[in-house]
Amino acid sequence: MNSRIVDLVAPGARQMAVDSERRRALLFALAGLPFAAWGNGDPTAGLKRWGNGEFRRFGFLVYEATLWAGDDPLRPPLALRLDYKRNIAGKAIAEASVKEMRRFVADEALLKRWGEAMARLFPDVKAGDHILGVYRPEGAAFLFNGQPLGEIAEAAFARQFFAIWLDARTSAPELREALLRRAG
């Protein structure tokens, strides 16, 4: 009887609640689209393991890197996993990324915007943590210890971010060579 009263007092109120719930479900589904391809939980599925190597700074091992790609390791889709060996603040990771991207990008306003986006996205890491970056034609998505962090849905960002490791002008040519060496 109470539901009939609600229907009489506010016709359409129930439909508005249903519509609101449907909109909420749609928004959650859309938010998950960048990760939908990872339904099996493995963003490297369908990619081949290429190479791996170490990144050192001042002689200290900072991280080990592993590359997965299709037939061309310089074109998306590809995935790059960094296994950290030291504690590093997320903000420092973002700042170092901007510094490296400056080799390829002259637009300081763009670098600032990307740096701020990365600072919001990248967590502090400790030895044993890993971040996996997935490069797709439309942008880059990131996972931290297997859990989605988010994405920066700009093709230009993804291209310049992964250039840090894969471009011939990288500051770590030995690591680039190791990553591009096809694994057995």
Short mmCIF file of C-alpha atoms in Angstrom, two decimals:
data_model
loop_
_atom_site.label_atom_id
_atom_site.label_comp_id
_atom_site.label_asym_id
_atom_site.label_seq_id
_atom_site.Cartn_x
_atom_site.Cartn_y
_atom_site.Cartn_z
CA MET A 1 0.00 0.00 0.00
CA ASN A 2 2.84 2.39 0.79
CA SER A 3 4.30 1.88 -2.67
CA ARG A 4 0.97 2.84 -4.20
CA ILE A 5 0.98 6.03 -2.15
CA VAL A 6 4.50 6.84 -3.39
CA ASP A 7 3.37 6.20 -6.96
CA LEU A 8 0.36 8.49 -6.47
CA VAL A 9 2.32 11.23 -4.71
CA ALA A 10 5.35 11.17 -6.95
CA PRO A 11 4.60 9.47 -10.25
CA GLY A 12 7.84 8.63 -11.93
CA ALA A 13 9.90 8.74 -8.70
CA ARG A 14 10.57 5.02 -8.91
CA GLN A 15 11.60 5.35 -12.58
CA MET A 16 13.95 8.24 -11.69
CA ALA A 17 15.61 6.03 -9.05
CA VAL A 18 16.00 3.22 -11.59
CA ASP A 19 17.41 5.66 -14.19
CA SER A 20 19.82 7.05 -11.60
CA GLU A 21 21.01 3.55 -10.73
CA ARG A 22 21.44 2.72 -14.42
CA ARG A 23 23.48 5.92 -14.97
CA ARG A 24 25.67 5.05 -11.98
CA ALA A 25 26.26 1.54 -13.34
CA LEU A 26 27.08 2.95 -16.78
CA LEU A 27 29.61 5.40 -15.30
CA PHE A 28 31.31 2.61 -13.38
CA ALA A 29 31.42 0.49 -16.53
CA LEU A 30 32.88 3.36 -18.55
CA ALA A 31 35.48 4.03 -15.87
CA GLY A 32 36.58 0.43 -16.21
CA LEU A 33 36.91 0.48 -20.01
CA PRO A 34 40.63 1.26 -20.03
CA PHE A 35 41.15 -1.96 -18.10
CA ALA A 36 38.49 -4.05 -19.84
CA ALA A 37 41.05 -5.67 -22.12
CA TRP A 38 42.66 -7.01 -18.98
CA GLY A 39 39.66 -9.12 -18.10
CA ASN A 40 41.94 -12.09 -17.56
CA GLY A 41 44.04 -9.97 -15.20
CA ASP A 42 47.12 -10.01 -17.43
CA PRO A 43 47.73 -6.87 -19.49
CA THR A 44 50.64 -8.62 -21.21
CA ALA A 45 48.35 -11.30 -22.65
CA GLY A 46 48.83 -11.48 -26.41
CA LEU A 47 52.23 -9.78 -26.20
CA LYS A 48 55.62 -11.46 -26.44
CA ARG A 49 58.29 -11.01 -23.84
CA TRP A 50 61.18 -9.09 -25.34
CA GLY A 51 64.11 -8.10 -23.19
CA ASN A 52 64.94 -7.00 -19.71
CA GLY A 53 67.68 -5.04 -18.04
CA GLU A 54 68.71 -2.98 -15.06
CA PHE A 55 68.64 0.75 -14.46
CA ARG A 56 71.35 2.06 -12.17
CA ARG A 57 71.97 5.55 -10.89
CA PHE A 58 75.35 6.39 -9.36
CA GLY A 59 76.08 2.66 -9.29
CA PHE A 60 72.97 1.78 -7.26
CA LEU A 61 70.35 -0.55 -8.74
CA VAL A 62 67.10 1.44 -8.95
CA TYR A 63 64.89 -1.00 -10.87
CA GLU A 64 64.83 -3.91 -13.26
CA ALA A 65 62.79 -3.38 -16.43
CA THR A 66 61.04 -5.95 -18.64
CA LEU A 67 59.39 -5.24 -22.00
CA TRP A 68 56.48 -7.08 -23.63
CA ALA A 69 55.41 -6.16 -27.17
CA GLY A 70 53.94 -7.46 -30.37
CA ASP A 71 56.11 -7.91 -33.45
CA ASP A 72 57.50 -4.36 -33.18
CA PRO A 73 58.78 -3.39 -29.73
CA LEU A 74 58.74 0.29 -30.68
CA ARG A 75 55.01 0.46 -31.45
CA PRO A 76 51.95 -0.07 -29.28
CA PRO A 77 50.60 -2.19 -27.89
CA LEU A 78 53.40 -2.87 -25.46
CA ALA A 79 53.94 -3.11 -21.73
CA LEU A 80 56.92 -2.13 -19.62
CA ARG A 81 57.29 -3.39 -16.06
CA LEU A 82 59.62 -1.70 -13.59
CA ASP A 83 60.51 -3.81 -10.54
CA TYR A 84 61.80 -1.36 -7.94
CA LYS A 85 64.82 -2.16 -5.79
CA ARG A 86 64.73 1.06 -3.76
CA ASN A 87 62.17 3.21 -1.96
CA ILE A 88 61.18 6.17 -4.15
CA ALA A 89 58.47 8.78 -3.68
CA GLY A 90 55.81 8.86 -6.41
CA LYS A 91 56.45 12.57 -6.85
CA ALA A 92 60.15 11.82 -7.50
CA ILE A 93 59.17 9.23 -10.13
CA ALA A 94 56.99 11.84 -11.85
CA GLU A 95 59.76 14.47 -11.70
CA ALA A 96 62.35 12.06 -13.11
CA SER A 97 59.93 11.11 -15.89
CA VAL A 98 59.43 14.76 -16.84
CA LYS A 99 63.19 15.34 -16.80
CA GLU A 100 63.68 12.42 -19.20
CA MET A 101 60.73 13.43 -21.41
CA ARG A 102 62.30 16.87 -21.78
CA ARG A 103 64.75 15.17 -24.21
CA PHE A 104 61.85 14.75 -26.64
CA VAL A 105 59.40 17.53 -25.72
CA ALA A 106 60.14 21.26 -25.71
CA ASP A 107 56.70 22.44 -24.56
CA GLU A 108 57.18 23.23 -20.85
CA ALA A 109 53.45 23.82 -20.26
CA LEU A 110 52.70 20.36 -21.62
CA LEU A 111 55.46 18.78 -19.53
CA LYS A 112 54.11 20.55 -16.44
CA ARG A 113 50.60 19.21 -17.09
CA TRP A 114 51.89 15.69 -17.67
CA GLY A 115 54.11 15.93 -14.59
CA GLU A 116 51.14 16.91 -12.44
CA ALA A 117 49.08 14.03 -13.87
CA MET A 118 51.89 11.55 -13.15
CA ALA A 119 52.38 12.94 -9.62
CA ARG A 120 48.69 12.29 -8.91
CA LEU A 121 48.93 8.81 -10.40
CA PHE A 122 52.23 7.32 -9.26
CA PRO A 123 52.39 6.04 -5.69
CA ASP A 124 55.42 5.91 -3.46
CA VAL A 125 57.24 2.64 -4.11
CA LYS A 126 59.40 0.48 -1.92
CA ALA A 127 61.82 -2.29 -2.78
CA GLY A 128 59.78 -5.20 -4.16
CA ASP A 129 56.97 -3.06 -5.66
CA HIS A 130 56.38 -2.88 -9.39
CA ILE A 131 54.65 -0.55 -11.79
CA LEU A 132 53.48 -1.82 -15.15
CA GLY A 133 52.91 0.75 -17.88
CA VAL A 134 50.76 -0.29 -20.82
CA TYR A 135 51.20 1.70 -24.03
CA ARG A 136 48.20 1.67 -26.34
CA PRO A 137 47.70 3.91 -29.38
CA GLU A 138 45.24 6.09 -27.43
CA GLY A 139 47.30 6.53 -24.27
CA ALA A 140 48.97 4.85 -21.33
CA ALA A 141 47.50 2.92 -18.41
CA PHE A 142 49.35 1.95 -15.25
CA LEU A 143 49.12 -0.79 -12.65
CA PHE A 144 50.81 -0.89 -9.25
CA ASN A 145 51.55 -4.37 -7.90
CA GLY A 146 48.88 -5.73 -10.26
CA GLN A 147 46.16 -3.22 -9.28
CA PRO A 148 44.97 -0.54 -11.74
CA LEU A 149 46.26 2.95 -10.92
CA GLY A 150 44.66 4.83 -13.79
CA GLU A 151 45.54 6.18 -17.16
CA ILE A 152 46.62 9.23 -19.07
CA ALA A 153 44.53 9.02 -22.21
CA GLU A 154 46.74 11.04 -24.55
CA ALA A 155 48.56 9.41 -27.43
CA ALA A 156 51.31 12.06 -27.31
CA PHE A 157 51.90 11.43 -23.61
CA ALA A 158 52.19 7.67 -24.13
CA ARG A 159 54.58 8.09 -27.05
CA GLN A 160 56.89 10.44 -25.09
CA PHE A 161 56.64 8.53 -21.80
CA PHE A 162 57.73 5.22 -23.33
CA ALA A 163 60.41 7.05 -25.34
CA ILE A 164 62.21 7.43 -21.98
CA TRP A 165 63.27 3.79 -22.41
CA LEU A 166 62.77 3.05 -26.10
CA ASP A 167 63.87 6.11 -28.08
CA ALA A 168 67.39 6.10 -29.53
CA ARG A 169 68.02 9.36 -27.62
CA THR A 170 67.37 7.77 -24.21
CA SER A 171 69.72 8.58 -21.34
CA ALA A 172 70.05 4.82 -20.71
CA PRO A 173 71.17 3.32 -24.05
CA GLU A 174 72.39 0.05 -22.46
CA LEU A 175 68.96 -0.52 -20.91
CA ARG A 176 67.28 0.28 -24.23
CA GLU A 177 69.48 -2.25 -25.98
CA ALA A 178 68.67 -4.89 -23.35
CA LEU A 179 64.91 -4.22 -23.61
CA LEU A 180 64.91 -4.44 -27.40
CA ARG A 181 66.87 -7.70 -27.42
CA ARG A 182 64.35 -10.44 -28.13
CA ALA A 183 64.12 -12.99 -25.30
CA GLY A 184 64.88 -16.60 -26.29
#
